[in-house]
Short mmCIF file of C-alpha atoms (C1' of nucleotides) in Angstrom, two decimals:
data_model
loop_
_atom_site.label_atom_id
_atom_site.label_comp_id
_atom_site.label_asym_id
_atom_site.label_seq_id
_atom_site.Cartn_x
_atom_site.Cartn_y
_atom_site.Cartn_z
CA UNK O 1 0.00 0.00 0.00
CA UNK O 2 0.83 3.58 -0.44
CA UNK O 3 1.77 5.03 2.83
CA UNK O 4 0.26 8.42 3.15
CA UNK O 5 2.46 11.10 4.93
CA UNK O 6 0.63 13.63 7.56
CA UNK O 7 1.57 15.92 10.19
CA UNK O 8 0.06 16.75 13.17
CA UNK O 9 -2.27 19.71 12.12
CA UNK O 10 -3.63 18.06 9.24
CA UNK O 11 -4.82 15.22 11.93
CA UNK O 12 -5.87 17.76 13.92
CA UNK O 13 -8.37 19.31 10.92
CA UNK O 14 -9.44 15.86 9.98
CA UNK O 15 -10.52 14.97 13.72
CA UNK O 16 -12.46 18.52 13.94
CA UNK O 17 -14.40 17.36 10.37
CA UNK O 18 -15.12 14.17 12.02
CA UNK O 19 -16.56 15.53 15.01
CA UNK O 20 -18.20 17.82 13.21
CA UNK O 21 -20.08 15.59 10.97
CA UNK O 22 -20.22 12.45 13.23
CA UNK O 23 -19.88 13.32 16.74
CA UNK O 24 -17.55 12.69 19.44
CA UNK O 25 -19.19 8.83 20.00
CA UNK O 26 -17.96 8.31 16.56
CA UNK O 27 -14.44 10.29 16.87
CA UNK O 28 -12.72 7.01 17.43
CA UNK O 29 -9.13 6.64 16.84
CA UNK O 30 -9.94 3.73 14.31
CA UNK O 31 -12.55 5.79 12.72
CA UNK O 32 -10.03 8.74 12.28
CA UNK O 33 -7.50 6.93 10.99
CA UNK O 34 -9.93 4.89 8.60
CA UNK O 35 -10.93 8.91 7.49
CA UNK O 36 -6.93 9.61 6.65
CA UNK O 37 -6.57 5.57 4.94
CA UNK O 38 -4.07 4.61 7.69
CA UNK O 39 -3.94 2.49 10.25
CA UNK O 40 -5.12 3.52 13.75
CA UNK O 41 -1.68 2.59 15.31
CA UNK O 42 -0.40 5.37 12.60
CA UNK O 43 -1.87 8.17 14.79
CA UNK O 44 0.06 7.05 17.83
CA UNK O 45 2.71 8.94 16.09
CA UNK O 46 1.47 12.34 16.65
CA UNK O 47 -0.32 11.99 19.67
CA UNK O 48 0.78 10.21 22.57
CA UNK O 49 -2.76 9.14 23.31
CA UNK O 50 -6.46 9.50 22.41
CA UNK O 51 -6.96 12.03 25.41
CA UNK O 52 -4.19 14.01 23.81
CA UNK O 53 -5.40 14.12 20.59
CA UNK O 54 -8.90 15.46 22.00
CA UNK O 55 -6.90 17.78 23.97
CA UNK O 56 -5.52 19.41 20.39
CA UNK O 57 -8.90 19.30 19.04
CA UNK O 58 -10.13 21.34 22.21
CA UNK O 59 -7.19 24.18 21.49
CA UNK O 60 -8.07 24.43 17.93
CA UNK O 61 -12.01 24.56 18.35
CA UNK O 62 -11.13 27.58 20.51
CA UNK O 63 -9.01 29.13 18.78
CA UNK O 64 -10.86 28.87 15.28
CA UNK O 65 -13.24 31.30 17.19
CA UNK O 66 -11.46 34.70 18.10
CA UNK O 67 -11.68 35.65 21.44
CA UNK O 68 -12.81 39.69 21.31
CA UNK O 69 -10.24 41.86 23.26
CA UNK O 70 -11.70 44.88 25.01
CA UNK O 71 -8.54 46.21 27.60
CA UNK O 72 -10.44 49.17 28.42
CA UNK O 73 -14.23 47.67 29.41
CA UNK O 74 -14.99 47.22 33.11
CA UNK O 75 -14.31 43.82 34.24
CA UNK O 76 -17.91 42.69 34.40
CA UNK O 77 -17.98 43.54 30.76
CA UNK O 78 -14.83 41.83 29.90
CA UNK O 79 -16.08 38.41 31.66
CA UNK O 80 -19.23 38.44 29.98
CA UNK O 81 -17.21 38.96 26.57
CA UNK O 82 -14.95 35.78 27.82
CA UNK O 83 -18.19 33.97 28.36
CA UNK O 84 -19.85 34.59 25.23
CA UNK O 85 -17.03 33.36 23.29
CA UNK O 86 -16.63 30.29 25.47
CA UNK O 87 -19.79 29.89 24.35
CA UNK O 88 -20.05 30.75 20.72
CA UNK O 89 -16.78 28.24 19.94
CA UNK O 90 -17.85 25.56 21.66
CA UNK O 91 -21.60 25.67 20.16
CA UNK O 92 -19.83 26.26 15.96
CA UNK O 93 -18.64 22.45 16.13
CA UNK O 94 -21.07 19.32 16.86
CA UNK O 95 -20.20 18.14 20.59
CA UNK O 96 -17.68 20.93 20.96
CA UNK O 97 -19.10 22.01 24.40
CA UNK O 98 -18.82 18.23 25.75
CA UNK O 99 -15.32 17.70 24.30
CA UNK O 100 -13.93 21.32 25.77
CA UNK O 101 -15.73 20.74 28.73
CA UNK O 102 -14.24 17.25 29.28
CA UNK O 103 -11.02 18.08 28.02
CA UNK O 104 -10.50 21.05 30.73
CA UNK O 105 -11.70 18.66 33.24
CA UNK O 106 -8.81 16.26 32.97
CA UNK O 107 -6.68 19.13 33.22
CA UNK O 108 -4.97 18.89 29.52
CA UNK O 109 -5.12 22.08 27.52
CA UNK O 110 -8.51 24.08 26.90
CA UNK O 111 -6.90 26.07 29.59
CA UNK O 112 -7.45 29.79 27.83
CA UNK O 113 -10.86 30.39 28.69
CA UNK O 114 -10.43 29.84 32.42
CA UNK O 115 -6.75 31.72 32.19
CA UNK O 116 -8.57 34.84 30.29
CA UNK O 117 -11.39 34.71 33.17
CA UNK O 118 -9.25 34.87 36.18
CA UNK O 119 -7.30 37.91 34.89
CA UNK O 120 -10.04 39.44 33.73
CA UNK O 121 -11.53 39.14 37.64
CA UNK O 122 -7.99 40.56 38.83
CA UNK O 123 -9.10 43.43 37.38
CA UNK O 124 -12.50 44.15 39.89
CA UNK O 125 -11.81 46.19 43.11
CA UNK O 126 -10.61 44.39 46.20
CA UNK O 127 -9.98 41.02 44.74
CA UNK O 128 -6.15 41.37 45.25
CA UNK O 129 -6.49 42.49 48.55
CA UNK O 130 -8.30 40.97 52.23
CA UNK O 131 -7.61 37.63 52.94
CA UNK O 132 -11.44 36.65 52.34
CA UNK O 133 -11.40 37.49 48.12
CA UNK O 134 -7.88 36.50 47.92
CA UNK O 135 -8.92 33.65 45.66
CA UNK O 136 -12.10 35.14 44.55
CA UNK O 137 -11.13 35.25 41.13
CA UNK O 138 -9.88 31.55 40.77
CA UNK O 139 -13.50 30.56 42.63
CA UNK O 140 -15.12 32.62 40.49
CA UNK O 141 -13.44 31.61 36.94
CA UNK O 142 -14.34 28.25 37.67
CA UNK O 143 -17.86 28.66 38.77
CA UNK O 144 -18.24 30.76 35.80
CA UNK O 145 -16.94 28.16 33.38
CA UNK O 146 -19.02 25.28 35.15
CA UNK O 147 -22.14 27.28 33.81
CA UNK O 148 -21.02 27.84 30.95
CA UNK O 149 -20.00 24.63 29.77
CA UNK O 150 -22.73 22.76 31.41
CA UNK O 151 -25.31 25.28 29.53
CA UNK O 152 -23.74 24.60 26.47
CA UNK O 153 -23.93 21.35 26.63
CA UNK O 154 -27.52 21.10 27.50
CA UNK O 155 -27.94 23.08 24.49
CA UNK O 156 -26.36 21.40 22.32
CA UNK O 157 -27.89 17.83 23.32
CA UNK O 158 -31.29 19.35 23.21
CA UNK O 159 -31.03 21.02 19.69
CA UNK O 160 -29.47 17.61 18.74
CA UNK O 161 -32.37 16.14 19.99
CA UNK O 162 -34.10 18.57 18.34
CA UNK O 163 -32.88 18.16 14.67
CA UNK O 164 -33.26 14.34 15.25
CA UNK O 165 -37.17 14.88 15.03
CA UNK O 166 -37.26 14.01 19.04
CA UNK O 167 -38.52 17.31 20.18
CA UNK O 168 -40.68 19.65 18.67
CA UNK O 169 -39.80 22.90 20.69
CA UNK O 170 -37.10 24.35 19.91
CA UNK O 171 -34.67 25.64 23.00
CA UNK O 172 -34.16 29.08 23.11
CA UNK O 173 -30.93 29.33 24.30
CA UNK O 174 -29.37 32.78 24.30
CA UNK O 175 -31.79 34.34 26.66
CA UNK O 176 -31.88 31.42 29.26
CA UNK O 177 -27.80 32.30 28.96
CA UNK O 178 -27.88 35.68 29.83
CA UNK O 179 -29.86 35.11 32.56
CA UNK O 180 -27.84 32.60 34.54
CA UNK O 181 -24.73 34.41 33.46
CA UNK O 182 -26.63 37.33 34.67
CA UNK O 183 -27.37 35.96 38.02
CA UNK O 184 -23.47 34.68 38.69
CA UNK O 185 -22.26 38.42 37.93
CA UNK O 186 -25.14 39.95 40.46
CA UNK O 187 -23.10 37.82 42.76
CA UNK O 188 -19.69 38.56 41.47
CA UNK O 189 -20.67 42.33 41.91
CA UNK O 190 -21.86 42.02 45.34
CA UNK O 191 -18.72 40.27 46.28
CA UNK O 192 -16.41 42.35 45.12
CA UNK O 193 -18.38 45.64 46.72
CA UNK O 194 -18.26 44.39 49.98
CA UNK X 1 -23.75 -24.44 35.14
CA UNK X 2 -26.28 -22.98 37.90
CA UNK X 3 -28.38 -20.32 37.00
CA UNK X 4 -27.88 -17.60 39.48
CA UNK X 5 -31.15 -15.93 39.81
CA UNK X 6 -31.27 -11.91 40.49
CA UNK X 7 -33.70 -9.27 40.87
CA UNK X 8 -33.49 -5.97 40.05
CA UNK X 9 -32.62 -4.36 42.99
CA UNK X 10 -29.93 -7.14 43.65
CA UNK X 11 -28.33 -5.57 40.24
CA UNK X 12 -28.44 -2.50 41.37
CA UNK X 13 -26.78 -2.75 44.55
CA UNK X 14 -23.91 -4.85 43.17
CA UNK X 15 -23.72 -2.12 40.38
CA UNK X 16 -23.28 0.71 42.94
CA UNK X 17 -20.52 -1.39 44.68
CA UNK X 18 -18.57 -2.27 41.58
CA UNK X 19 -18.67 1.46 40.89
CA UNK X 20 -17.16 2.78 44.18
CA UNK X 21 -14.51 -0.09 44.15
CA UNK X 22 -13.49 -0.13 40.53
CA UNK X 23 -14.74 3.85 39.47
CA UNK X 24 -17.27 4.58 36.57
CA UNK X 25 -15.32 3.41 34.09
CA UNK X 26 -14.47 0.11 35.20
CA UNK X 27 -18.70 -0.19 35.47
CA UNK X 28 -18.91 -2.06 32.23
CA UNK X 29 -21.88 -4.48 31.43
CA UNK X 30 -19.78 -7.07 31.31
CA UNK X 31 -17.54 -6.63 34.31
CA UNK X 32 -20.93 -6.54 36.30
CA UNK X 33 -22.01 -9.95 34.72
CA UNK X 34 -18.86 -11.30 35.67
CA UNK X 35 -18.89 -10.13 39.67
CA UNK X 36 -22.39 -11.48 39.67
CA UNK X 37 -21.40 -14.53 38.18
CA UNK X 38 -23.59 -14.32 34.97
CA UNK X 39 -23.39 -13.67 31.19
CA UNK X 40 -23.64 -10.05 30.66
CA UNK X 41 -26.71 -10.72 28.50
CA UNK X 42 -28.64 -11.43 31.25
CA UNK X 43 -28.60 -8.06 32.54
CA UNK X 44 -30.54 -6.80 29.69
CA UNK X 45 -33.27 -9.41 31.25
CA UNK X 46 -33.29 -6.63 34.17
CA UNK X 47 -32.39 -3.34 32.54
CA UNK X 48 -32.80 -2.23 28.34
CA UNK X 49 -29.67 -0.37 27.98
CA UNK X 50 -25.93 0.64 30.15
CA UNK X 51 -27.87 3.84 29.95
CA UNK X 52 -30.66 2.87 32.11
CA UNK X 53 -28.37 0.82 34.08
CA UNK X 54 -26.57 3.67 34.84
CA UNK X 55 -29.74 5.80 35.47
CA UNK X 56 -31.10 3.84 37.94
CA UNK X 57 -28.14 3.17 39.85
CA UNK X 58 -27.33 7.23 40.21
CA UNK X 59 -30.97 7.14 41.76
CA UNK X 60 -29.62 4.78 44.37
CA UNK X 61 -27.07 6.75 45.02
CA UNK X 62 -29.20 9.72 45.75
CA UNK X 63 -31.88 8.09 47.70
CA UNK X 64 -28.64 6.86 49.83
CA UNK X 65 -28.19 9.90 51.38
CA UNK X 66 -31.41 11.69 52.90
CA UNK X 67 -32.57 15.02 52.12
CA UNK X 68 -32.93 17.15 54.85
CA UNK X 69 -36.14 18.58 55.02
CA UNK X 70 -36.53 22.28 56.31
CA UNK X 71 -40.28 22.95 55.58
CA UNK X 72 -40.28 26.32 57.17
CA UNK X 73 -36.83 27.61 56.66
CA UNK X 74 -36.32 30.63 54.16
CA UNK X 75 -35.83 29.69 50.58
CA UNK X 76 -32.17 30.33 50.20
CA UNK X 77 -31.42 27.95 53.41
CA UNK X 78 -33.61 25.51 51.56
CA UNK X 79 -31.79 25.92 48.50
CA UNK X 80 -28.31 25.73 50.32
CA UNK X 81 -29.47 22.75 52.06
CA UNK X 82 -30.43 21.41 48.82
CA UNK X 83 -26.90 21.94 47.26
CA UNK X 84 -25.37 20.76 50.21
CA UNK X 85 -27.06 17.12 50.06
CA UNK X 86 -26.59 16.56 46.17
CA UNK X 87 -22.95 17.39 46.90
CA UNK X 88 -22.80 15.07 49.69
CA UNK X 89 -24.52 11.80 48.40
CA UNK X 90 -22.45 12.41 45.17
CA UNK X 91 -19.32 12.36 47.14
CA UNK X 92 -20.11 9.46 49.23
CA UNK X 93 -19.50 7.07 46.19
CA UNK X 94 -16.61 6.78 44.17
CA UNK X 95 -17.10 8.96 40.57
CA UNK X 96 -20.29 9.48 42.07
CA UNK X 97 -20.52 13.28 40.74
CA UNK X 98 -19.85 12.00 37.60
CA UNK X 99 -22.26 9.59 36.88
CA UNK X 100 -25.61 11.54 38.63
CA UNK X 101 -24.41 14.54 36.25
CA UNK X 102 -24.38 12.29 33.04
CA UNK X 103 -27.27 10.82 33.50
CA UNK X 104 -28.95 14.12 34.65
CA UNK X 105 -27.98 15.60 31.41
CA UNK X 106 -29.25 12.62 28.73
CA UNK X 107 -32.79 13.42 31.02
CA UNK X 108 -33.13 9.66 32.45
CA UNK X 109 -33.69 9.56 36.10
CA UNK X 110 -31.49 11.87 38.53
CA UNK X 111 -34.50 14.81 38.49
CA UNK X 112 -35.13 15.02 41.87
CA UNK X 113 -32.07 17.42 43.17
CA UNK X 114 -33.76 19.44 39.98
CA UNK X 115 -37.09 19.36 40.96
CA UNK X 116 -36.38 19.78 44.75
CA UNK X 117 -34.30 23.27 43.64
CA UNK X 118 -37.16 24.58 41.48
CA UNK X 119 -39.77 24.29 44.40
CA UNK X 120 -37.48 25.98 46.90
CA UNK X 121 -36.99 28.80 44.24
CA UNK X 122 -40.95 29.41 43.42
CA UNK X 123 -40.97 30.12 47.05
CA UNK X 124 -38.69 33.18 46.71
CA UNK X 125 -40.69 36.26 46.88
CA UNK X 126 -41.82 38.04 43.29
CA UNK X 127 -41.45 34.36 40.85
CA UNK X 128 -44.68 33.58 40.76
CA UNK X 129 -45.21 37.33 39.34
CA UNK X 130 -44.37 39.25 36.22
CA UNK X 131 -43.21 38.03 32.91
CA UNK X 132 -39.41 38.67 33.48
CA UNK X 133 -39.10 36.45 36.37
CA UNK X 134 -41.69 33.64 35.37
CA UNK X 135 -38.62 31.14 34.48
CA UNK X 136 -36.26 32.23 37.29
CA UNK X 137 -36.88 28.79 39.54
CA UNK X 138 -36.17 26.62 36.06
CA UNK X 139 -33.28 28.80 34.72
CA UNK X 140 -31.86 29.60 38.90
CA UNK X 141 -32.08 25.79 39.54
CA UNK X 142 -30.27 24.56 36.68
CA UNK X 143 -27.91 27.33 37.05
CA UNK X 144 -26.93 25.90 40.63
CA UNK X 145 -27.19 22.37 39.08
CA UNK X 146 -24.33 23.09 36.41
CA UNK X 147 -21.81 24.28 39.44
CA UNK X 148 -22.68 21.75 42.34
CA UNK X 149 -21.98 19.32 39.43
CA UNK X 150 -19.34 20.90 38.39
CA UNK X 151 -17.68 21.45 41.12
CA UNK X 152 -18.15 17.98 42.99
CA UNK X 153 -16.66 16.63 39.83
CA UNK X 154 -13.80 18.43 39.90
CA UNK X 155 -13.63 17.39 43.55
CA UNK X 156 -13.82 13.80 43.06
CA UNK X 157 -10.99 14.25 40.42
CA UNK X 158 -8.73 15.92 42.37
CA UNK X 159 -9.16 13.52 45.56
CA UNK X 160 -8.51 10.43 43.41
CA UNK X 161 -5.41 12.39 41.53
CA UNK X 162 -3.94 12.99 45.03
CA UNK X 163 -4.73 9.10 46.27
CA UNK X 164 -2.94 7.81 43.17
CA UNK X 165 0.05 10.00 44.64
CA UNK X 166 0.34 12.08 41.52
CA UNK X 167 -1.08 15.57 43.35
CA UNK X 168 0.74 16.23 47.08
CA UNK X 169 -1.56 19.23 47.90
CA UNK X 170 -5.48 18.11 48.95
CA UNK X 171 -8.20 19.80 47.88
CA UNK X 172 -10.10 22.07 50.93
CA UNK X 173 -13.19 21.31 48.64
CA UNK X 174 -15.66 22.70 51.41
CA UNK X 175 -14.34 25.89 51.31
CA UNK X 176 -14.97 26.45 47.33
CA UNK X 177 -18.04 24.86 47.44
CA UNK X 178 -19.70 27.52 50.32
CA UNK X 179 -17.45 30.75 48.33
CA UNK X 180 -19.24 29.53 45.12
CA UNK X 181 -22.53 28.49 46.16
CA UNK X 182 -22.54 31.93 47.88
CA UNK X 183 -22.11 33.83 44.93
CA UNK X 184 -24.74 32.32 42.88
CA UNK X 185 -27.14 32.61 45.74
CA UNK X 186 -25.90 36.66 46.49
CA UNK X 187 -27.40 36.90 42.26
CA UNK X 188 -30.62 35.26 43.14
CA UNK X 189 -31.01 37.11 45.80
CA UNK X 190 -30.47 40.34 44.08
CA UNK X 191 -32.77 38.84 41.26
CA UNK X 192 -35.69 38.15 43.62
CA UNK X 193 -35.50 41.82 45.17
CA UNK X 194 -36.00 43.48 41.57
"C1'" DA V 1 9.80 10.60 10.21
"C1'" DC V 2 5.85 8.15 9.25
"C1'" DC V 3 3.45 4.05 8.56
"C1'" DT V 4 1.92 -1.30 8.40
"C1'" DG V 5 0.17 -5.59 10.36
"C1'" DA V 6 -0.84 -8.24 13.88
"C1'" DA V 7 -1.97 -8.85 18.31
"C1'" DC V 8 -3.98 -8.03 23.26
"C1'" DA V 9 -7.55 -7.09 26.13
"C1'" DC V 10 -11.49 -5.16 26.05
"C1'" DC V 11 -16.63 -2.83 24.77
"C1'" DG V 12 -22.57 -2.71 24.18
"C1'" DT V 13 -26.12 -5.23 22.22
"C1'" DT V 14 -29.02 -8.92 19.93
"C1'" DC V 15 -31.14 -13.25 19.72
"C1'" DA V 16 -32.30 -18.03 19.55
"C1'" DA V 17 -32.45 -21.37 22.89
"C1'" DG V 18 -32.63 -23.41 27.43
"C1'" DT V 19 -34.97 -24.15 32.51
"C1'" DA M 1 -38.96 -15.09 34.82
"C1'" DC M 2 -34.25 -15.46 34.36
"C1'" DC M 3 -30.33 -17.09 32.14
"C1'" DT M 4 -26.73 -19.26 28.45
"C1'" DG M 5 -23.89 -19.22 24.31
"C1'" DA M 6 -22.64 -17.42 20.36
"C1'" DA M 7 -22.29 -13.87 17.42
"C1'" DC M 8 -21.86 -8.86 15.44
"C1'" DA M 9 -19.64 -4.75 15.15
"C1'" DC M 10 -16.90 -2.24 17.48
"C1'" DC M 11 -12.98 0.00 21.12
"C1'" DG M 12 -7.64 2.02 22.81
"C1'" DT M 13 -3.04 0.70 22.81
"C1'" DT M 14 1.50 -1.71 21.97
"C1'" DC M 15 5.18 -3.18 19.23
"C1'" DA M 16 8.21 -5.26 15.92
"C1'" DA M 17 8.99 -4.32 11.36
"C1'" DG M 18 9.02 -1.77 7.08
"C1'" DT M 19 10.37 2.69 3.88
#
DNA sequence: ACCTGAACACCGTTCAAGT
DNA sequence: ACCTGAACACCGTTCAAGT
C-alpha cells in the first residue's frame, strides 16, 4: 500500500471534520484513521494518546473562534465577553461544548478560557487584597466556566435532539444564557463591593 | 452451570458497589455480569440499555443519602441545604458526581435534586409574578445544578489524583463549594428583590 | 519521520435457545 | 422469569517491522 504522509495539524483538521459531521461517539481513533486511509496505530505517532489528541482538538475549536479583546471595558464587561465566546466556539462544532468541557476537566489544555477569566476578575476592586477574596477570582473563573460549559452542553444535546425529530420545541438558548450568566455576575458584583 | 437468579434491585446494589470499588469506568456491562457470576446478557433481562443501568443506579445513590427537610426555613437555606445534600450523596461514592451529572444531562432519572431546587426557588418572593421572572426557579435551579456538578466533579478528580500520589496538595473542597454556592445565591437574591 | 500488520484485552447489544 | 452461548460490530493501545 501507499503510505500516506501527515503531520500533526492536518490530523488535527481531519478529527475537527469528524466531530463535526459524526460526533464525538464516533471520533474514534480507528474511525479517524480509517478517514486519513491509515492504520489507527499510525496516529500514535502524533499523539501520545487519544486524550491528547482530543486535547488538540479542544485548542483548535477555541481558537478557530477569536476571542474579542476589550482592555479598556470594566471587568464585568470583559467576563461576559470571555463567556460569550466560550460559548459561541464551543456551540460552531457538533459536541464541541462536551469535548472542551471534558477536556478542561482532565486538566490537559482548553486552559485559555479559564486563564482569560481569572485575569479578567484581577481586574474588579478588592480582589487582590483581604484575605477573604484572595482567591475570589480563581473561585469565580471556575464557577463561571461550570455554567457555561454545562449550559452549552444542554444546548447542544437538546437542539441535537431537536434536529433528530425528538422534540418539537425548539430551545431558546441565548436568553436562558444571559440570565444565569446574569445571576453569577449579580453575585460577582456584590462580592467584590463588599 | 447454575443459574444464578437476580432481581433488580440485587443488580443494582452490586452495580453501585462495583462502581465505588473499581470507578465509573471500570462499570462495564460485562464486568458486572462477571462479579455477579452471569453472562452479561442477562442483565438486559433486568435493565434495556448501560444507559438505564446507569440511570437507575445514580438514583440509588441519591436516595442513599437523605434530604434534609426544612419545611419552614427561608428559601435560600432551603436551596443551600439542597446543594449541600446533592454534593454530599455524590461524594459518598466513588465517581459518584460524575455519573448523577451524566445521567442528569441525557434526562433519564437523577431529576429530583432538579425538581427539589425549582420548588425551593418558586418560594422566593416576586417568581410567581411578572413576565421577566416567570422562568427564574427553572433557569436559577439549573444554574446551581451546572456548578454543584461541576464542582463535585472536579472534587472527586482531584481527591482520586492525590490518592494515586500524583497531586501532594489536597483539595479544601468545602471551602470552594460555600465561596461559590454563595455567589450564585448573592445573584438570586439580588434577582428576587428586583 | 511516518506508517503497516498483527496482536492483546477489552466494549454494548441482539437473539435463539434453554430451565 | 431469568439465564446461556454465540455472534456482530466495534474500542484504545503496543510493538516489531518496514520505507
Amino acid at each position: 500500500m501507499a503510505a500516506v504522509r501527515y503531520h500533526r495539524e492536518t490530523v488535527v483538521a481531519r478529527a475537527v471534520e469528524v466531530l463535526d459531521r459524526f460526533g464525538l461517539a464516533d471520533l474514534s481513533m480507528r474511525r479517524l484513521g480509517t478517514e486519513l486511509g491509515v492504520q489507527p496505530s499510525a496516529l500514535y505517532h502524533h499523539f501520545p494518546s487519544k486524550q491528547a489528541l482530543l486535547a488538540a482538538v479542544a485548542d483548535e475549536i477555541l481558537e478557530r473562534t477569536l476571542l474579542p479583546t476589550a482592555p479598556d471595558a470594566p471587568w464585568d464587561e470583559q467576563v461576559a465577553g470571555i463567556c460569550a465566546w466560550v460559548r459561541d466556539a464551543t456551540l460552531a462544532y457538533r459536541d464541541g461544548a462536551e469535548l472542551v468541557a471534558t477536556v478542561w476537566s482532565f486538566g490537559l489544555g482548553a486552559s485559555t478560557p479559564y486563564e482569560a477569566l481569572v485575569a479578567a476578575l484581577r481586574r474588579a476592586p478588592g480582589t487582590d487584597t483581604g484575605v477573604e477574596q484572595h482567591e475570589l477570582p480563581e473561585i469565580g473563573a471556575r464557577t463561571l466556566l461550570h455554567f457555561v460549559f454545562g449550559h452549552a452542553t444542554d444546548e447542544q444535546t437538546q437542539l441535537q435532539a431537536a434536529s433528530a425529530g425528538a422534540i418539537e420545541d425548539l430551545p431558546r438558548g441565548g436568553a436562558d444564557f444571559a440570565v444565569g450568566l446574569g445571576i453569577i455576575l449579580d453575585g460577582l458584583r456584590a462580592r467584590v463591593r463588599a
